[in-house]
PDB file of C-alpha atoms in Angstrom:
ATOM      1  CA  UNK V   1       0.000   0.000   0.000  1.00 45.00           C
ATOM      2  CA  UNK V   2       1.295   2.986  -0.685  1.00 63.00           C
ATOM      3  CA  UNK V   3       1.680   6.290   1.573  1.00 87.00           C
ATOM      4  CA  UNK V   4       0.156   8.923   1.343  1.00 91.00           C
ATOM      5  CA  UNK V   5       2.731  12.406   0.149  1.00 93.00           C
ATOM      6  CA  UNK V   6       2.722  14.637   3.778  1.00 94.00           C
ATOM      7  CA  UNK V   7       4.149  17.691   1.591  1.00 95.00           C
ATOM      8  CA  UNK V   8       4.464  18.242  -1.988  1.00 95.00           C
ATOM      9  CA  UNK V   9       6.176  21.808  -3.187  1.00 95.00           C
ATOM     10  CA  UNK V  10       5.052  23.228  -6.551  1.00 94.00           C
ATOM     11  CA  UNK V  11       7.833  24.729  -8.065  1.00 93.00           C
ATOM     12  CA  UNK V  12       8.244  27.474 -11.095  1.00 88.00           C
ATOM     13  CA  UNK V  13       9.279  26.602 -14.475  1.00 86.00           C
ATOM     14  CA  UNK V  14      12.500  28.811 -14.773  1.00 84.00           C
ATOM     15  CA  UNK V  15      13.189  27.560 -18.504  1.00 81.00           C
ATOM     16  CA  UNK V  16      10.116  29.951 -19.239  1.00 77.00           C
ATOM     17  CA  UNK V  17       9.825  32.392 -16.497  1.00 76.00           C
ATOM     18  CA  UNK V  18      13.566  32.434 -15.304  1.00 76.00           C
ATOM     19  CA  UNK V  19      12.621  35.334 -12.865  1.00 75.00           C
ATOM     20  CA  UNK V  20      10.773  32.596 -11.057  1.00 82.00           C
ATOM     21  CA  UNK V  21      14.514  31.141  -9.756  1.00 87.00           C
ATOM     22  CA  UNK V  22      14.447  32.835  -6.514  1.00 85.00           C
ATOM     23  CA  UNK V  23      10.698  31.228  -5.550  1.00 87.00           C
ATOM     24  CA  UNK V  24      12.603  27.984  -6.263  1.00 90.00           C
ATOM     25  CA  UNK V  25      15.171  28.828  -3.886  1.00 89.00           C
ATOM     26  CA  UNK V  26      12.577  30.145  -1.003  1.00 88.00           C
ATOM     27  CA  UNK V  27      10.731  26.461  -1.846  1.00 90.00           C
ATOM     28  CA  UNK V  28      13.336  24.297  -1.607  1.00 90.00           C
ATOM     29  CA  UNK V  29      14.362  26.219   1.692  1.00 90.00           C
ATOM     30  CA  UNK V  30      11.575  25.723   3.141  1.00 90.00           C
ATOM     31  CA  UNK V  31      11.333  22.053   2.218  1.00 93.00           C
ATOM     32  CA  UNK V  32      14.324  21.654   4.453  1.00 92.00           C
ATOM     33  CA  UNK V  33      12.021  21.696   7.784  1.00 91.00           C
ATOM     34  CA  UNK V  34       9.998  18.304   6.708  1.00 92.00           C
ATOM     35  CA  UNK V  35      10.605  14.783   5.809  1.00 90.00           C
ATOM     36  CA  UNK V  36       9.931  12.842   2.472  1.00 90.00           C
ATOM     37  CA  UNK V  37       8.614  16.529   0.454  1.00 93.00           C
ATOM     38  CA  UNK V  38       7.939  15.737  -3.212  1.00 95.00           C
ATOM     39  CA  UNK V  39       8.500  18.198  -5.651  1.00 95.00           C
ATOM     40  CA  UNK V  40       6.304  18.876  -8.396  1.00 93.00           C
ATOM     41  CA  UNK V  41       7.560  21.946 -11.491  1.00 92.00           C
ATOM     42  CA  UNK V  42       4.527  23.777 -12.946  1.00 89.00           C
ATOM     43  CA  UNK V  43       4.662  24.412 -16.239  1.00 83.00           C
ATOM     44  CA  UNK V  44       2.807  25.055 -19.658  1.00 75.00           C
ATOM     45  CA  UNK V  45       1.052  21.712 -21.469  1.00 75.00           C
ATOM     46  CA  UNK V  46       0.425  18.568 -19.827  1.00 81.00           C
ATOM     47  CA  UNK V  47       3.833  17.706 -18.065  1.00 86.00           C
ATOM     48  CA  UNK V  48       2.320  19.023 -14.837  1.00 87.00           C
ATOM     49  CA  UNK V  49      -0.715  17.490 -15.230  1.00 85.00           C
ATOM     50  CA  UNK V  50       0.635  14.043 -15.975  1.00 89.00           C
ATOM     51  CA  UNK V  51       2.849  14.804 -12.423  1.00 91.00           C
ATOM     52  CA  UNK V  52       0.576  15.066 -10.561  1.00 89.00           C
ATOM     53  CA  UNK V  53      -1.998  12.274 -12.187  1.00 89.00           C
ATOM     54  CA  UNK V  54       0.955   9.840 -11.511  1.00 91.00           C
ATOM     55  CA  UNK V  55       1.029  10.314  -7.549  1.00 92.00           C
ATOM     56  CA  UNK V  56      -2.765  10.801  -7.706  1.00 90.00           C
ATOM     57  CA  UNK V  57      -3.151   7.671  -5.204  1.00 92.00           C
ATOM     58  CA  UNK V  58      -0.756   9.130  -2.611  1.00 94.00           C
ATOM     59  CA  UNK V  59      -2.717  12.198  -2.391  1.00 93.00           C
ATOM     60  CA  UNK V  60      -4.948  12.843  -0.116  1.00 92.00           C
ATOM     61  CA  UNK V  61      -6.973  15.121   2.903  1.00 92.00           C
ATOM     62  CA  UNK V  62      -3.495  14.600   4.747  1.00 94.00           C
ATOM     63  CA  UNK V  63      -1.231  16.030   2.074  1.00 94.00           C
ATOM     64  CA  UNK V  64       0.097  19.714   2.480  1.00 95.00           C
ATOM     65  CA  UNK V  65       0.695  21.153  -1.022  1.00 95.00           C
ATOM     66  CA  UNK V  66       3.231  24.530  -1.190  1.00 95.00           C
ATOM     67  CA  UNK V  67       3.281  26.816  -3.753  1.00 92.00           C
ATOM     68  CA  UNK V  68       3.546  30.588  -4.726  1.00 91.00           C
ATOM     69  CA  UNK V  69       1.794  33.043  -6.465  1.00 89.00           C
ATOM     70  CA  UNK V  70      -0.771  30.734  -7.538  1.00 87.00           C
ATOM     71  CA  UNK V  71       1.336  28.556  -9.318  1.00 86.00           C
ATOM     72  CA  UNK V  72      -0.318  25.218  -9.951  1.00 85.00           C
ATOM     73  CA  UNK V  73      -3.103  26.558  -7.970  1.00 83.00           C
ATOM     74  CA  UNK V  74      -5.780  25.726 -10.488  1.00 75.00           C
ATOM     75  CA  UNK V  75      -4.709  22.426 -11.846  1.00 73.00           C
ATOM     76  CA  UNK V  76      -7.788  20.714 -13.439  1.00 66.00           C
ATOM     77  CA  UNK V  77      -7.856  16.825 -13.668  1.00 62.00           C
ATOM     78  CA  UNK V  78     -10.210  14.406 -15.071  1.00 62.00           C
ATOM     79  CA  UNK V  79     -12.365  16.821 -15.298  1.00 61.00           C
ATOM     80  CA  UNK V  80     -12.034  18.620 -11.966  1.00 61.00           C
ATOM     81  CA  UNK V  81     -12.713  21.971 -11.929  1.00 69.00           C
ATOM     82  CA  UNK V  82     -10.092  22.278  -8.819  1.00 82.00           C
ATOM     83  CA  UNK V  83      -7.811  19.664  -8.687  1.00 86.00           C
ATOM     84  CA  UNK V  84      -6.620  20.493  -4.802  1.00 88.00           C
ATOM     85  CA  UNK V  85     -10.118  21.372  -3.400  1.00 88.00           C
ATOM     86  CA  UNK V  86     -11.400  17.815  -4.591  1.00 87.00           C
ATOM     87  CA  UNK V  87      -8.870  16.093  -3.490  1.00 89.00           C
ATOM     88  CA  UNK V  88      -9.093  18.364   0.189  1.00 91.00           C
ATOM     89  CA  UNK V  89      -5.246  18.713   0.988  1.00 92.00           C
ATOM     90  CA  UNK V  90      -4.238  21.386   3.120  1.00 93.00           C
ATOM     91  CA  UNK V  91      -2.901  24.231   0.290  1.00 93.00           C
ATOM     92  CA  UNK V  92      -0.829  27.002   1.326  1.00 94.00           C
ATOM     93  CA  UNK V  93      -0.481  29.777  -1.196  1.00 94.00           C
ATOM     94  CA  UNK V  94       2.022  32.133  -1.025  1.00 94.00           C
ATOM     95  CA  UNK V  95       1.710  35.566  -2.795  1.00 92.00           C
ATOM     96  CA  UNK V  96       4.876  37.927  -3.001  1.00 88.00           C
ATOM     97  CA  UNK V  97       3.079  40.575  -4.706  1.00 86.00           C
ATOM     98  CA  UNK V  98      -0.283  42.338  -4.281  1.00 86.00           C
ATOM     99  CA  UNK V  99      -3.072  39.983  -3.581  1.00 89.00           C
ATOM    100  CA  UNK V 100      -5.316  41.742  -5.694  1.00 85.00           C
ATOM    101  CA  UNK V 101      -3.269  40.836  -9.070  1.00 84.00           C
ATOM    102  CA  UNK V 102      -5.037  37.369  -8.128  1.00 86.00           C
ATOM    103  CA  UNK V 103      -8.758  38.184  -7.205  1.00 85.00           C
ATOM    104  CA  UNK V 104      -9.949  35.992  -9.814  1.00 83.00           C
ATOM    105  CA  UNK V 105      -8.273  33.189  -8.769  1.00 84.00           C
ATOM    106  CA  UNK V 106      -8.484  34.132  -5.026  1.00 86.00           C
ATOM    107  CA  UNK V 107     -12.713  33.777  -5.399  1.00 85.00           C
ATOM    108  CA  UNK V 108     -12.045  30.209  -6.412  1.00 83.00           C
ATOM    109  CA  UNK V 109      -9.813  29.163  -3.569  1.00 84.00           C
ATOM    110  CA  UNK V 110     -11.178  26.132  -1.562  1.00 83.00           C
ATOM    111  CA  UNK V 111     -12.231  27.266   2.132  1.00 82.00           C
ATOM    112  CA  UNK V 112      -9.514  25.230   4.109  1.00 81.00           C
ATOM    113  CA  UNK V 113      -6.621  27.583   1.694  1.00 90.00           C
ATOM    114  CA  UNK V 114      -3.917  29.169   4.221  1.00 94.00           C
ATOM    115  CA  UNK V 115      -2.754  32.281   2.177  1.00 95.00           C
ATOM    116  CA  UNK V 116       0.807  33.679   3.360  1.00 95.00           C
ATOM    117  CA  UNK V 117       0.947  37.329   2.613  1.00 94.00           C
ATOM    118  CA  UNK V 118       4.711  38.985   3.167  1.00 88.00           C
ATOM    119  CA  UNK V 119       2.847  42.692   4.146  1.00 87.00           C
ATOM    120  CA  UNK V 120       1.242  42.578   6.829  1.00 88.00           C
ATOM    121  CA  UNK V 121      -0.977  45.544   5.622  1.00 88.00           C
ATOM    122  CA  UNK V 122      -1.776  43.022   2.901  1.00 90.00           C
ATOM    123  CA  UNK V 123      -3.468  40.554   5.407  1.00 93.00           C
ATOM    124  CA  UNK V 124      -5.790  43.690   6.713  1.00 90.00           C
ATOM    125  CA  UNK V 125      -6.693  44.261   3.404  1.00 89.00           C
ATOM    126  CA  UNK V 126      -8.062  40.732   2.441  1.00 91.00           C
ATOM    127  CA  UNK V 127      -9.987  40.952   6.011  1.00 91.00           C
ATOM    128  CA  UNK V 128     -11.518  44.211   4.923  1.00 88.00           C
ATOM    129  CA  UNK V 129     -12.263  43.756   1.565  1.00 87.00           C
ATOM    130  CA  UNK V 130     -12.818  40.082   0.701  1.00 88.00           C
ATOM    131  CA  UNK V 131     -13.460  38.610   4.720  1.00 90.00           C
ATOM    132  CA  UNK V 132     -13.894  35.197   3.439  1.00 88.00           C
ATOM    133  CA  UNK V 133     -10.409  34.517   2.324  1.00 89.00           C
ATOM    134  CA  UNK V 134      -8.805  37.287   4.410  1.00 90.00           C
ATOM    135  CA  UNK V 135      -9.784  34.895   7.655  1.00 92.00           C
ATOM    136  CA  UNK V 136      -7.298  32.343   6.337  1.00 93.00           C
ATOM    137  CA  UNK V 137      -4.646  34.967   5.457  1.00 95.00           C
ATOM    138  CA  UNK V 138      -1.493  35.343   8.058  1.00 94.00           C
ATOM    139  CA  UNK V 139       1.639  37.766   7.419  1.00 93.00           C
ATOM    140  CA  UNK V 140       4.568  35.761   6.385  1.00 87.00           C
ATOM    141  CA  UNK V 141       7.550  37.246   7.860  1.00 80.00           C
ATOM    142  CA  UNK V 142      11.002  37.054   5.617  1.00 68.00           C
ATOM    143  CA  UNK V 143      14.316  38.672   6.420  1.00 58.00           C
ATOM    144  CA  UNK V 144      16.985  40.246   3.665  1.00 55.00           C
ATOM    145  CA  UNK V 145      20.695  40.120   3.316  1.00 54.00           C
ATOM    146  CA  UNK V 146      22.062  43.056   4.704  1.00 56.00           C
ATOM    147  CA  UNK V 147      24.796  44.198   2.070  1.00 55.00           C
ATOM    148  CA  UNK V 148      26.325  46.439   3.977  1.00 62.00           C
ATOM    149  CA  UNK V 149      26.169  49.546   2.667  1.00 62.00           C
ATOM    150  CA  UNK V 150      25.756  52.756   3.621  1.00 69.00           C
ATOM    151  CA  UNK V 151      21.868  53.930   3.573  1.00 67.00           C
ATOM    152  CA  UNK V 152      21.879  57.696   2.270  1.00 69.00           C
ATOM    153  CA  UNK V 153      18.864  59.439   4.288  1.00 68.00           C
ATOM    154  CA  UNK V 154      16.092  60.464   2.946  1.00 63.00           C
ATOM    155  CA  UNK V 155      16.991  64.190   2.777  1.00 70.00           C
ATOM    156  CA  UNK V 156      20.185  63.826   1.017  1.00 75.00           C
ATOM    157  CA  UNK V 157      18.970  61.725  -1.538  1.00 69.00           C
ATOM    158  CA  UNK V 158      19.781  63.849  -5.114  1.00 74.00           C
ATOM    159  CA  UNK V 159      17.027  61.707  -7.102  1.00 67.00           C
ATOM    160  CA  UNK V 160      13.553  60.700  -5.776  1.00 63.00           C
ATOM    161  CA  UNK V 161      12.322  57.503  -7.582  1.00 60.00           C
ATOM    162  CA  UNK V 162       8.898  57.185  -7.574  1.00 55.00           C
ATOM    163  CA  UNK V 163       7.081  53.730  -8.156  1.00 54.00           C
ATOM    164  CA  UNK V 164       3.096  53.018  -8.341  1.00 51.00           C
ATOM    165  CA  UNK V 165       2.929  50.247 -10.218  1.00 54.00           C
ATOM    166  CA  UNK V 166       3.801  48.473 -13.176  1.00 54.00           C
ATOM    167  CA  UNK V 167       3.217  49.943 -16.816  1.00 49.00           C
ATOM    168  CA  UNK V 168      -0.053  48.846 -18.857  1.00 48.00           C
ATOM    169  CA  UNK V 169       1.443  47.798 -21.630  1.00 50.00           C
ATOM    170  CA  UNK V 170       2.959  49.617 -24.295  1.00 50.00           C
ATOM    171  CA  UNK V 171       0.988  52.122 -25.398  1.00 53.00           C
ATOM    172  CA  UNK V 172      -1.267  52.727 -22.476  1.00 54.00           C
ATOM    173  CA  UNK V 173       0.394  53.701 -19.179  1.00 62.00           C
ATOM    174  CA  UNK V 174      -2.739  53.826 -16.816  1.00 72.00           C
ATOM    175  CA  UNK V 175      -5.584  51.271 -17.223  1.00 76.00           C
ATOM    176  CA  UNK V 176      -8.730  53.367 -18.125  1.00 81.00           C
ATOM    177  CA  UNK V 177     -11.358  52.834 -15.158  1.00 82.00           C
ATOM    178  CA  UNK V 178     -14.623  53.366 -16.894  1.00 83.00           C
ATOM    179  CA  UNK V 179     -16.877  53.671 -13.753  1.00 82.00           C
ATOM    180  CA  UNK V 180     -14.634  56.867 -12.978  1.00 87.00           C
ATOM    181  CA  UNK V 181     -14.569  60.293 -14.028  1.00 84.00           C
ATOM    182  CA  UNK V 182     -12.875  60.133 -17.332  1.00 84.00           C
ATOM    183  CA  UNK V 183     -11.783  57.027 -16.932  1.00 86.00           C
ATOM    184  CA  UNK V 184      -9.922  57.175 -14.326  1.00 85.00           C
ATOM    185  CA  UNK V 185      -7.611  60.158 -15.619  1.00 86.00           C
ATOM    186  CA  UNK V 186      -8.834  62.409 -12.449  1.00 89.00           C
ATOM    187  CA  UNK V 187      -8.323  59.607 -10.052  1.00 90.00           C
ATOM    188  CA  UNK V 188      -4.625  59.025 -11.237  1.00 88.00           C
ATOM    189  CA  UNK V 189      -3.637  62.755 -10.659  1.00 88.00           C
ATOM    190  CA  UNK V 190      -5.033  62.583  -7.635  1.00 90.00           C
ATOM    191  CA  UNK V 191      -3.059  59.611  -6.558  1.00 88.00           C
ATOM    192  CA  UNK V 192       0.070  60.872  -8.073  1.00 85.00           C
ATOM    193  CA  UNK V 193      -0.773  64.020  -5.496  1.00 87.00           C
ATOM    194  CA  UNK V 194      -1.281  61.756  -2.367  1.00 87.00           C
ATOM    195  CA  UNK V 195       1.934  59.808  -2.941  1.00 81.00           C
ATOM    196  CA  UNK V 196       4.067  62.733  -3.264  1.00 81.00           C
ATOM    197  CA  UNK V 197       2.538  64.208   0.015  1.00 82.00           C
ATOM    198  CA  UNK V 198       2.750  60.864   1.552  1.00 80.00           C
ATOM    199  CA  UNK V 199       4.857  57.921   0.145  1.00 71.00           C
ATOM    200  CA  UNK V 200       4.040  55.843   2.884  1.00 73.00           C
ATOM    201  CA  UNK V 201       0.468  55.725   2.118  1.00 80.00           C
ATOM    202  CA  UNK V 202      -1.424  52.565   1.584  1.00 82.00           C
ATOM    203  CA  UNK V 203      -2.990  52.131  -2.040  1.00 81.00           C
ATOM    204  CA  UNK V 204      -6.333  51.030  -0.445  1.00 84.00           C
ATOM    205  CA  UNK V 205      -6.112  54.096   1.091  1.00 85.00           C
ATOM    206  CA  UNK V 206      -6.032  56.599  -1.869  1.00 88.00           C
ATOM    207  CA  UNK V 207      -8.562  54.272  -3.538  1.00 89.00           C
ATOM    208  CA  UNK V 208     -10.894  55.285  -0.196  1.00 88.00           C
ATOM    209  CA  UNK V 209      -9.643  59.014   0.109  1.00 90.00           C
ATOM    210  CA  UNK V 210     -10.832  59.857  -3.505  1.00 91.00           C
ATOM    211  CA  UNK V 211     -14.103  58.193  -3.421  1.00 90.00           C
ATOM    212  CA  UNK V 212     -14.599  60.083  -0.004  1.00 90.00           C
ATOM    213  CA  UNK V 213     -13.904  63.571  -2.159  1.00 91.00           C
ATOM    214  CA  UNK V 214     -14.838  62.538  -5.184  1.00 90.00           C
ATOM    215  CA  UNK V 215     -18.434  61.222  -3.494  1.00 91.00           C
ATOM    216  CA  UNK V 216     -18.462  58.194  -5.719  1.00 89.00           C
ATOM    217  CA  UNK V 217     -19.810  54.793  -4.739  1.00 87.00           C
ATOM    218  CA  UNK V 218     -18.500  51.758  -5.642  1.00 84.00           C
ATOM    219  CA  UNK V 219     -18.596  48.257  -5.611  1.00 81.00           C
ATOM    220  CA  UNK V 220     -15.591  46.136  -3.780  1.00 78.00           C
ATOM    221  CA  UNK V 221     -14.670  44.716  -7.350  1.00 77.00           C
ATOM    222  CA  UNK V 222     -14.271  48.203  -8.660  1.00 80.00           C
ATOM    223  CA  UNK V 223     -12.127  49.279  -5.604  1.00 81.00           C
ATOM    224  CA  UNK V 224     -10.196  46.040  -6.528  1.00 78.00           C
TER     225      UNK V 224
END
């Protein structure tokens, strides 16, 4: 008879994403703290599919499956919508960027999902805004490499970089918002404003302020 996997680690496929190496590195860390892991590479096509469908029998309610950013996260197998919530392992998903890049997939999670966050703003966010997965959210603590250099203060700095986010595409450099005030154009300036007066100011947070002055309502998905 064989026994059942106790943790399985869902790794990134560098050979298309090679910015992914470092996840690999936090996973196979991690995998150091337990006995027997298995470890399974996500990728493109039907390799990962046919990965997991070959240790299908040694999965079970007792299996903890590891990944991040989603990764694997909505395998579908013979016809199962979601692979990990049929098969009722413990998942723990671990996002190192915004959790709302992921709301779509995020609505789908199974109930029993543990969902490390490494802000712990983050995890007060997902309580706030979407309370059914932010119960199963906890902050994720991580430590950096100190390089030992010498930190120029604030005030002495020659160059202010300023970064809200990555670019559209292209063409476009802000996302129109249609249920805004030309399209979001007004909103934009005025969170260009807020950061500049206060850089240490939670997105969630301008997205509140403006409807607040701006006397809009709105739904959670269009704060999202």
């Amino acid at each position: 008879m064989s026994h059942i996997i106790p943790y399985i680690f869902i790794l990134c496929d560098t050979k298309t994403d090679p910015m992914m190496e470092t996840l690999n590195y936090f996973q196979k860390q991690m995998s150091q703290a337990v006995s027997d892991p298995v470890f399974i590479t996500f990728s493109p096509g039907n390799a990962f599919i046919d990965a997991v469908n070959a240790i299908d029998h040694r999965i079970g309610s007792d299996t903890t499956v590891v990944m991040f950013n989603n990764r694997g996260f909505t395998a579908s197998i013979d016809g199962k919508t979601l692979y990990w919530a049929e098969k009722n392992v413990r998942l723990v998903n671990i996002l190192v960027d915004h959790p709302f890049y992921y709301t779509d997939m995020l609505l789908m999670a199974p109930p029993n999902m543990k969902l490390g966050l490494v802000d712990r703003h983050f995890v007060s966010l997902m309580n706030k805004w979407l309370p059914s997965i932010g119960k199963n959210a906890f902050f994720l603590p991580h430590g950096g490499v100190d390089l030992g250099l010498s930190r120029v203060p604030f005030s002495k700095r020659p160059v202010d970089v300023l970064y809200i986010g990555s670019r559209y595409s292209d063409d476009v450099f802000y996302p129109p918002l249609e249920h805004l005030p030309g399209n979001g154009s007004e909103f934009y300036e005025f969170a260009a404003d807020m950061y500049f007066d206060d850089d240490y100011i939670e997105e969630d947070g301008i997205v509140e302020r403006y409807l607040e002055v701006a006397s809009i309502e709105a739904t959670i998905p269009q704060k999202i």
